[in-house]
Tab-separated table of N, CA and C in Angstrom:
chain	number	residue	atom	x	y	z
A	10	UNK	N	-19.071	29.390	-29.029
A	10	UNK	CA	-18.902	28.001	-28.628
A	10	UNK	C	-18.772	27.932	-27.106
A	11	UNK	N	-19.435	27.371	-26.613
A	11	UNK	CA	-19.471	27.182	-25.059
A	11	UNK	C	-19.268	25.811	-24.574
A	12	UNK	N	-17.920	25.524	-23.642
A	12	UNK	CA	-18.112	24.716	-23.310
A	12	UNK	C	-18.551	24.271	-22.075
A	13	UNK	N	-18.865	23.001	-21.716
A	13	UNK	CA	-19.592	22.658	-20.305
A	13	UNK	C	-18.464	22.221	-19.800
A	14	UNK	N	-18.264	22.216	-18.353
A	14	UNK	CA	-17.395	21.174	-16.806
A	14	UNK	C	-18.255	20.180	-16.512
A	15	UNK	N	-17.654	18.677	-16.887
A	15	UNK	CA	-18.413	17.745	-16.251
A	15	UNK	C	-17.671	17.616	-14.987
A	16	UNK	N	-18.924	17.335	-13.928
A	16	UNK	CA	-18.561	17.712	-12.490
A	16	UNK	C	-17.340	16.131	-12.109
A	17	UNK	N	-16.568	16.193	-11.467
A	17	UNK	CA	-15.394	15.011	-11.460
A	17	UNK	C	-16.200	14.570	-9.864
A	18	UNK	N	-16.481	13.236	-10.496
A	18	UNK	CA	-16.982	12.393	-9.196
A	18	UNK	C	-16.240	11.598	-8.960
A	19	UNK	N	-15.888	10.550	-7.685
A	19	UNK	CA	-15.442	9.398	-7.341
A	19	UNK	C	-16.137	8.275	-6.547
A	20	UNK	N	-15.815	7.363	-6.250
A	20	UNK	CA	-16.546	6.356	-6.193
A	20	UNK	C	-16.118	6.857	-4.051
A	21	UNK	N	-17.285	6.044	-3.755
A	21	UNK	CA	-17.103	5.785	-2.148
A	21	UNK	C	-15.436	5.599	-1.674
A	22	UNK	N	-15.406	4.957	-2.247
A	22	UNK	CA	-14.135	4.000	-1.686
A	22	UNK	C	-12.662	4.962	-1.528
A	23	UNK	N	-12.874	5.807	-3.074
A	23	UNK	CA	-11.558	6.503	-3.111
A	23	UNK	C	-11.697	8.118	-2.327
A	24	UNK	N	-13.102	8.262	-1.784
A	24	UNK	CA	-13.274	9.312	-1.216
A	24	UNK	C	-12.866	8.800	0.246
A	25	UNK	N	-13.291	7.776	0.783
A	25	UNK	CA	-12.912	7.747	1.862
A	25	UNK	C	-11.384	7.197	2.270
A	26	UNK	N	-10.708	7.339	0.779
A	26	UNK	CA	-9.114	7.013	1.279
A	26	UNK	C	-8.546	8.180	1.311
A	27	UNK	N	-9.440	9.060	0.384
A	27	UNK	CA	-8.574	10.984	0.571
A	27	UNK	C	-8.927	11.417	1.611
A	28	UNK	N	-10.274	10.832	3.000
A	28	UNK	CA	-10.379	11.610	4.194
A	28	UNK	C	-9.490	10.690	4.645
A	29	UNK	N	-9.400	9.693	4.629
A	29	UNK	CA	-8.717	8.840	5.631
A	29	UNK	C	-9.279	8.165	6.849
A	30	UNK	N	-10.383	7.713	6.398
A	30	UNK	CA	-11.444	6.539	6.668
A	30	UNK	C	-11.610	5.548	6.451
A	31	UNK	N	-12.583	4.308	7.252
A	31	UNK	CA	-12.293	3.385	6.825
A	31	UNK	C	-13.783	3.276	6.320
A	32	UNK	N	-14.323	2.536	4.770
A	32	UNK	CA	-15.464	2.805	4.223
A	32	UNK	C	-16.362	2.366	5.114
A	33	UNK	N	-16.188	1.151	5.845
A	33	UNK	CA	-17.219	0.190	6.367
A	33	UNK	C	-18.133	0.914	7.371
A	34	UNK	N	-17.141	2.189	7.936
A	34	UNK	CA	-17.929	2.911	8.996
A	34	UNK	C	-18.171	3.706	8.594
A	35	UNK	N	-18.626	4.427	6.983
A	35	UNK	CA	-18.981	5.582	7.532
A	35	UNK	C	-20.534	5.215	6.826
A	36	UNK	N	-21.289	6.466	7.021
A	36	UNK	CA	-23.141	6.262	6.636
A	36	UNK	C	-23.337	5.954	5.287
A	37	UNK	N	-24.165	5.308	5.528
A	37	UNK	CA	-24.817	3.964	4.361
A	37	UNK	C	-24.814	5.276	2.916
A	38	UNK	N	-25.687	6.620	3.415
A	38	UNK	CA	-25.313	7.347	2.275
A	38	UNK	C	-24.224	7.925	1.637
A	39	UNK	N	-23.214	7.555	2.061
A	39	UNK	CA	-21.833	7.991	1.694
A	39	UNK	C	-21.470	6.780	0.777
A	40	UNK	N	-21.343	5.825	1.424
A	40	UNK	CA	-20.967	4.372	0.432
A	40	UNK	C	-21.652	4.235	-0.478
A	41	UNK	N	-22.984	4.645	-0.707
A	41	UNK	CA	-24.222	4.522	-1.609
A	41	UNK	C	-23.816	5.527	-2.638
A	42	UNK	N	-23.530	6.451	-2.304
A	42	UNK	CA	-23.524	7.462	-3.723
A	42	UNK	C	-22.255	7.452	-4.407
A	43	UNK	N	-22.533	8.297	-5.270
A	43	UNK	CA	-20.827	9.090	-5.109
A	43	UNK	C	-20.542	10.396	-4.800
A	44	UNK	N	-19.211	10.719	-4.891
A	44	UNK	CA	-18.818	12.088	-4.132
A	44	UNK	C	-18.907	12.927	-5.300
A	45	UNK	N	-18.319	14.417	-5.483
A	45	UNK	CA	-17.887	15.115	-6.255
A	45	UNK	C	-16.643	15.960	-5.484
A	46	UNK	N	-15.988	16.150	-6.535
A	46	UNK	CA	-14.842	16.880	-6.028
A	46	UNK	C	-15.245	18.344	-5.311
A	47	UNK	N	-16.008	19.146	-5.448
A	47	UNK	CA	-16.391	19.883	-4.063
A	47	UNK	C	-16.850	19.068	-3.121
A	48	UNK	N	-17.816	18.096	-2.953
A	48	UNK	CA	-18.133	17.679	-1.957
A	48	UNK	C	-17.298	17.069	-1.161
A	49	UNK	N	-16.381	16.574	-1.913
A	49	UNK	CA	-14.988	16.143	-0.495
A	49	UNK	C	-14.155	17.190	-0.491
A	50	UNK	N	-14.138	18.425	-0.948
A	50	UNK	CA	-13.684	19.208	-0.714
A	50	UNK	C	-14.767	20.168	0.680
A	51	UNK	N	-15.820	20.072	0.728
A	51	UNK	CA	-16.490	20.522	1.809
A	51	UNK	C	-16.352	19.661	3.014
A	52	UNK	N	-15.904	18.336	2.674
A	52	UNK	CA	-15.970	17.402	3.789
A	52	UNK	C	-14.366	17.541	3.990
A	53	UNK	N	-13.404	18.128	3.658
A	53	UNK	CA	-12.160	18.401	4.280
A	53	UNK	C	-12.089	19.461	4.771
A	54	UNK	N	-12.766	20.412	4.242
A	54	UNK	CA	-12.981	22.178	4.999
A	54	UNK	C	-13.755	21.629	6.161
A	55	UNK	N	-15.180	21.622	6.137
A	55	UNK	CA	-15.943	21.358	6.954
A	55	UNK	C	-16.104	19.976	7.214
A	56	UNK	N	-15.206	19.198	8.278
A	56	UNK	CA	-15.780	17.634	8.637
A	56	UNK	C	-17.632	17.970	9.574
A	57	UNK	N	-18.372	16.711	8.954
A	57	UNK	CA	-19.813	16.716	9.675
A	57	UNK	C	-19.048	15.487	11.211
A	58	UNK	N	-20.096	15.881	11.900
A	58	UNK	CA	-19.930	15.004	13.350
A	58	UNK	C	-19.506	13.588	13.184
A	59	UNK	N	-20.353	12.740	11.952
A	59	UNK	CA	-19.977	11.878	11.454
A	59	UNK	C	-18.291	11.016	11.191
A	60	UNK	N	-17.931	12.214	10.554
A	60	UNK	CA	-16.455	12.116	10.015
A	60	UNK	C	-15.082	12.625	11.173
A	61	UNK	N	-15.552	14.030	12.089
A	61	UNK	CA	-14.914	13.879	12.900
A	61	UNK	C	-14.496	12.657	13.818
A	62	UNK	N	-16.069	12.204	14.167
A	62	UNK	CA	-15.840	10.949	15.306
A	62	UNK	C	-15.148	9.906	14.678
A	63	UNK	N	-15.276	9.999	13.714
A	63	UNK	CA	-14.453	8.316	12.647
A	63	UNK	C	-12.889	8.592	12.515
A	64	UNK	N	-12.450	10.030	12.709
A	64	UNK	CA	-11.133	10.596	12.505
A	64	UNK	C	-10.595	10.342	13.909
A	65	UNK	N	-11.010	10.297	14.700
A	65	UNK	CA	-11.053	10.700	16.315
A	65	UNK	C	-10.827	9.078	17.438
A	66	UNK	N	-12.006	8.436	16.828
A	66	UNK	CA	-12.167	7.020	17.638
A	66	UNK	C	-11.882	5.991	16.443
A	67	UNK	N	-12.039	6.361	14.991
A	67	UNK	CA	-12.058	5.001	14.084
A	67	UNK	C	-13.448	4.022	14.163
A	68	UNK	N	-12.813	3.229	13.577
A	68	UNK	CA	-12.011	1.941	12.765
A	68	UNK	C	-11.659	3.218	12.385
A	69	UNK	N	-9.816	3.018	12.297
A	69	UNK	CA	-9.487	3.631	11.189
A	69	UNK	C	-8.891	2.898	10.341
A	70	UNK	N	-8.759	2.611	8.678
A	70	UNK	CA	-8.257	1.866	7.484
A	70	UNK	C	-6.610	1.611	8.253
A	71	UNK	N	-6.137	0.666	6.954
A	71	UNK	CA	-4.363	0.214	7.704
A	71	UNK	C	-3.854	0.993	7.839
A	72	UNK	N	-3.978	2.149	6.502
A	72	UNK	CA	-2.348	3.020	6.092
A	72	UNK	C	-2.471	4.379	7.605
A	73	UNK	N	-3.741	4.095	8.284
A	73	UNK	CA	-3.693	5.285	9.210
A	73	UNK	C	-3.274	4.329	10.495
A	74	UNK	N	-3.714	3.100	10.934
A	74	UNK	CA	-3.578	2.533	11.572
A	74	UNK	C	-1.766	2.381	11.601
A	75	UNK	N	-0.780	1.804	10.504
A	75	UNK	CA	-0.064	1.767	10.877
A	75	UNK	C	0.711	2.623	11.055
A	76	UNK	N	0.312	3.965	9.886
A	76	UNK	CA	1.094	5.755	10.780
A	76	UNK	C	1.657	5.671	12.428
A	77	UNK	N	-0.145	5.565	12.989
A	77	UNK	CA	-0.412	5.682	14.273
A	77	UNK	C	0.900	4.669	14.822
A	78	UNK	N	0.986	3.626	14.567
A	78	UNK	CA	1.475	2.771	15.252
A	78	UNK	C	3.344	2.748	14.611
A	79	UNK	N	3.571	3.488	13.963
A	79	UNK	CA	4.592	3.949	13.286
A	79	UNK	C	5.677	2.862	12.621
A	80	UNK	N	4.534	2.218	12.339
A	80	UNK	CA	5.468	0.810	10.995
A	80	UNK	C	4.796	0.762	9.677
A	81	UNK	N	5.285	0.072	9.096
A	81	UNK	CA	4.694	-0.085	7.415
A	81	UNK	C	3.547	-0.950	7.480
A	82	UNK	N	2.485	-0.715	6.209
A	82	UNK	CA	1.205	-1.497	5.881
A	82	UNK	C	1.524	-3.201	5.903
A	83	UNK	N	2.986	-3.444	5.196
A	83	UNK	CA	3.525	-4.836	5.482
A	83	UNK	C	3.890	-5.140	6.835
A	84	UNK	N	4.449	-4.329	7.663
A	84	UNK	CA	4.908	-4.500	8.645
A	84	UNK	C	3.612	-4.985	10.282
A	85	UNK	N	2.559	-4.183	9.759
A	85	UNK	CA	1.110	-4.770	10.344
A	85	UNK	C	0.834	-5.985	9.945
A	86	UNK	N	0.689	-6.082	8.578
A	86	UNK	CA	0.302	-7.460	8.298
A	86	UNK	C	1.132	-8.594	8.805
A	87	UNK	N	2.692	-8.343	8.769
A	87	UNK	CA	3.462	-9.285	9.622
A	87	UNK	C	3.260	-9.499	11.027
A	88	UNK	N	2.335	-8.291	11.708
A	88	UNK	CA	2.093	-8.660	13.301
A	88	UNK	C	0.876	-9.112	13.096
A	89	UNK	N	0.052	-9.159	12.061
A	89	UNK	CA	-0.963	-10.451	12.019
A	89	UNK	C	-2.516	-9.195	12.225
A	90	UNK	N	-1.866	-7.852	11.607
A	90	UNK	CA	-3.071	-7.169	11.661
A	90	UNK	C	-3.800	-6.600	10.618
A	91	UNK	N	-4.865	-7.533	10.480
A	91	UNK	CA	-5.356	-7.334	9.034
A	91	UNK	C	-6.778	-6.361	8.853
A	92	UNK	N	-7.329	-6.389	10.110
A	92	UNK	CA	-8.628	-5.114	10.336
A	92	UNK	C	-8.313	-4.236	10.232
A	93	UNK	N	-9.260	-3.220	9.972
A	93	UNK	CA	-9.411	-1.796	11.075
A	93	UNK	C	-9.250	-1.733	11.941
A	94	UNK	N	-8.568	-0.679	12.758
A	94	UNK	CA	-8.504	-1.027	14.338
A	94	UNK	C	-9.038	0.319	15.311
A	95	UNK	N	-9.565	0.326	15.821
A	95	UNK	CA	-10.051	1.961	16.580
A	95	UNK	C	-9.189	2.480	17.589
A	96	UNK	N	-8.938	3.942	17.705
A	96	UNK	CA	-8.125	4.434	18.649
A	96	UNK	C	-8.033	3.820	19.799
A	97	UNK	N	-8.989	3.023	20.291
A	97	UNK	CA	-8.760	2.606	21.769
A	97	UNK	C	-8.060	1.298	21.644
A	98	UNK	N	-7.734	0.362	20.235
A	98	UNK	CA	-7.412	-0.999	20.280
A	98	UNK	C	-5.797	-0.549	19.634
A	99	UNK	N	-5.515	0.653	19.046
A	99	UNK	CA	-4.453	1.351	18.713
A	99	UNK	C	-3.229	1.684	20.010
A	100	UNK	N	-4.265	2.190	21.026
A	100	UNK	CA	-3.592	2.882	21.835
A	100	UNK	C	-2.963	0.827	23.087
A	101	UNK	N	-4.470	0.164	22.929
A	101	UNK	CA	-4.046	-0.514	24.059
A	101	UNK	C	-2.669	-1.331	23.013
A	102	UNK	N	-2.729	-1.756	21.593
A	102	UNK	CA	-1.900	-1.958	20.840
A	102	UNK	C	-0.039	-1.228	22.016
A	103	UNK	N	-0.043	0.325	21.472
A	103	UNK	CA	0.475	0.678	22.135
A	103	UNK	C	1.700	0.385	23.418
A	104	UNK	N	0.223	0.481	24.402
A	104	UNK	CA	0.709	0.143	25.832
A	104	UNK	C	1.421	-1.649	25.797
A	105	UNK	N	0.613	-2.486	25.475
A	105	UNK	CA	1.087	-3.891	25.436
A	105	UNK	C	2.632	-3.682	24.983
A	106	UNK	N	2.885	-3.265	23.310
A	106	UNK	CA	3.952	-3.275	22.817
A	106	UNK	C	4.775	-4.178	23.098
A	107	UNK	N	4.038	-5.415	21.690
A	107	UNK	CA	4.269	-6.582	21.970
A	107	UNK	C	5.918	-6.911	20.560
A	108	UNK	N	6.166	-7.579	20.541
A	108	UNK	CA	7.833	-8.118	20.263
A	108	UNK	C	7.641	-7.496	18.779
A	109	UNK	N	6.476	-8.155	18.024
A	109	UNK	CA	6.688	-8.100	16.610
A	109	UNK	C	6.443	-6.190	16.445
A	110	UNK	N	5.743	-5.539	17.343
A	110	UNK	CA	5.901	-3.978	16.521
A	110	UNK	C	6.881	-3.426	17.449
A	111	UNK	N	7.827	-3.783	18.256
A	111	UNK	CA	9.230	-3.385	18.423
A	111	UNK	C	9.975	-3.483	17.163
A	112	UNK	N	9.827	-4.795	16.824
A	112	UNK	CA	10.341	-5.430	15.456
A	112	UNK	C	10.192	-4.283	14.284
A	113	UNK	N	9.022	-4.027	14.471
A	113	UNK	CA	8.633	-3.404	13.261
A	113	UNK	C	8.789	-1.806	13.407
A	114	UNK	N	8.874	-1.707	14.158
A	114	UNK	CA	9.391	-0.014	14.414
A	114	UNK	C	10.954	0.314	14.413
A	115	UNK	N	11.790	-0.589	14.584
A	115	UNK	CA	12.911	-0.811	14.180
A	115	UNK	C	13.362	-0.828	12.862
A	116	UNK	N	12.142	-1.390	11.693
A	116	UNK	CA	12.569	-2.137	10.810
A	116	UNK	C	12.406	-0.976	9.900
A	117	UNK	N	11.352	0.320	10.235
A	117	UNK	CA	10.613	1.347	9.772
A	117	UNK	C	11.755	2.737	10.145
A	118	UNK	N	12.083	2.237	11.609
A	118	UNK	CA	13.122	3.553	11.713
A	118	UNK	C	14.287	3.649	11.048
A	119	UNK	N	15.024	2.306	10.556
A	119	UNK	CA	16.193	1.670	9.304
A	119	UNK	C	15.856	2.093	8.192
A	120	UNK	N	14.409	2.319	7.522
A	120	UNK	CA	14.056	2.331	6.187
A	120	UNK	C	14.115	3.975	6.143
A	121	UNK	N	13.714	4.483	7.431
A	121	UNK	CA	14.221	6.315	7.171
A	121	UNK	C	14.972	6.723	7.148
A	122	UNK	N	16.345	5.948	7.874
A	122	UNK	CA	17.495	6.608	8.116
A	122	UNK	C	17.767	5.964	6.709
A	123	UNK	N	17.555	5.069	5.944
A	123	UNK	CA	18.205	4.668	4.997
A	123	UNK	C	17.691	5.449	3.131
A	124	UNK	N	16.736	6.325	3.713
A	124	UNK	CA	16.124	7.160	2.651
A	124	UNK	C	16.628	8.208	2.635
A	125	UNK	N	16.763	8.742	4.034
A	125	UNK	CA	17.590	9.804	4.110
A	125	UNK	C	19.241	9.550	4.164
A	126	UNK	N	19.559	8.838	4.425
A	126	UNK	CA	20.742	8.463	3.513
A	126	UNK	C	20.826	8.650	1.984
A	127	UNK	N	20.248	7.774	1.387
A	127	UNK	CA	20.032	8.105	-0.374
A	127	UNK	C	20.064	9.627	-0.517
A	128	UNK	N	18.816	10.350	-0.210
A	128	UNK	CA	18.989	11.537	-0.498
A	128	UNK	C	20.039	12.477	-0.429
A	129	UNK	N	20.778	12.008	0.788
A	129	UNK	CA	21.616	13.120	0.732
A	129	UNK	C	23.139	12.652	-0.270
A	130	UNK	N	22.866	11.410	-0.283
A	130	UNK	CA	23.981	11.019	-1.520
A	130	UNK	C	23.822	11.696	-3.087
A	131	UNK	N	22.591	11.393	-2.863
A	131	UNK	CA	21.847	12.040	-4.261
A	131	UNK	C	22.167	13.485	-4.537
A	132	UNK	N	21.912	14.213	-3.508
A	132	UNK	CA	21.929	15.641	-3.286
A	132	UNK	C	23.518	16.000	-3.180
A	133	UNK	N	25.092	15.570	-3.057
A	133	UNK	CA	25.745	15.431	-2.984
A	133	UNK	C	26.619	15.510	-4.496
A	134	UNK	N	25.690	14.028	-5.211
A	134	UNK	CA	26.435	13.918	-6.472
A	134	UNK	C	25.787	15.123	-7.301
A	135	UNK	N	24.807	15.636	-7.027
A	135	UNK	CA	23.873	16.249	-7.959
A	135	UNK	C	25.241	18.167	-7.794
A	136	UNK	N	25.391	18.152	-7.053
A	136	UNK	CA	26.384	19.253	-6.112
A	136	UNK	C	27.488	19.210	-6.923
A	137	UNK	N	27.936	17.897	-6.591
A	137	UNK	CA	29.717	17.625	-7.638
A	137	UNK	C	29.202	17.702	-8.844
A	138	UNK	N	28.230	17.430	-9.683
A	138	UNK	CA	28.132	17.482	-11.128
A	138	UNK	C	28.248	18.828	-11.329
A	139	UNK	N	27.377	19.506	-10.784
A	139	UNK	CA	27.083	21.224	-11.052
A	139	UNK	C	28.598	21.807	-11.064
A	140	UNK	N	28.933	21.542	-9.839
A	140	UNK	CA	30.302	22.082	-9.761
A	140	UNK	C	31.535	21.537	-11.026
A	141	UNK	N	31.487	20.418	-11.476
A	141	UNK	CA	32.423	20.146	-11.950
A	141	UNK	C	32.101	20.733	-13.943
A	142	UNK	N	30.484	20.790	-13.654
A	142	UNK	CA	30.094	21.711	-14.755
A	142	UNK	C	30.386	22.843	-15.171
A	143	UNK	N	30.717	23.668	-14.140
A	143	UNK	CA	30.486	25.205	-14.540
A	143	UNK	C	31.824	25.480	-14.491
C-alpha cells in the first residue's frame, strides 16, 4: 500500500503574510498562482531581488509597518494609518513624530510592562502551588 503527499499549497495572500509583504507589490506571478510549502520555504532561505527590495524599501503591510513604528495594528489605525507605508514614509513618519504615535508608543510600552507583569504573577503563583504541593 503506498501512500501519496499532496503537496500543501497556499493562496497569494497568506504567503505573503509568512514573508511579510505587502501583496499589492509583489509580481503579478506571485499573486497569480499559488505557493507550495517548499516554495516559500525557498523564498525564506533564498529571498529573489524582488522580495529583498520589498523587505528593504516596502510598501510594507500594517503588522510590519506598525512593528517598525513600535505601536499596535489599532494603534495605527487610530493615527489615521490605513495603507502600506514604505521605509522612507516610515522613517519620515519617524522623524516628524507627531502627538498621536507618542500617544501610541506610550500606550504599547503600558501593554508590555503590563504583560510582563501578568507573567510574572503567573509564574509566581504557579511557584507557591508547587511548593505548597510537595
Amino acid at each position: 500500500m503506498t501512500s501519496h503527499k499532496t503537496t500543501q499549497t497556499m493562496k497569494p495572500a497568506t504567503a505573503a503574510k509568512k514573508l511579510g509583504v505587502y501583496l499589492e507589490a509583489t509580481p503579478a506571478e506571485f499573486q497569480e498562482g499559488v505557493v507550495t510549502r517548499s516554495e516559500l520555504n525557498a523564498l525564506q532561505a533564498e529571498p529573489p531581488q524582488w522580495l529583498q527590495e520589498l523587505r528593504r524599501n516596502g510598501p510594507h503591510p500594517r503588522p510590519v509597518v506598525a512593528s517598525k513604528l513600535g505601536v499596535s495594528i489599532a494603534g495605527l489605525a487610530r493615527g489615521g494609518v490605513t495603507e502600506a507605508l514604505t521605509t522612507e514614509q516610515i522613517d519620515a513618519l519617524k522623524q516628524e513624530n507627531p502627538e498621536w504615535l507618542q500617544k501610541e508608543r506610550g500606550t504599547q510600552a503600558d501593554v508590555r510592562k503590563e504583560a510582563v507583569r501578568i507573567k510574572e504573577k503567573h509564574a509566581e503563583q504557579a511557584e507557591r502551588q508547587q511548593q505548597s504541593g510537595s
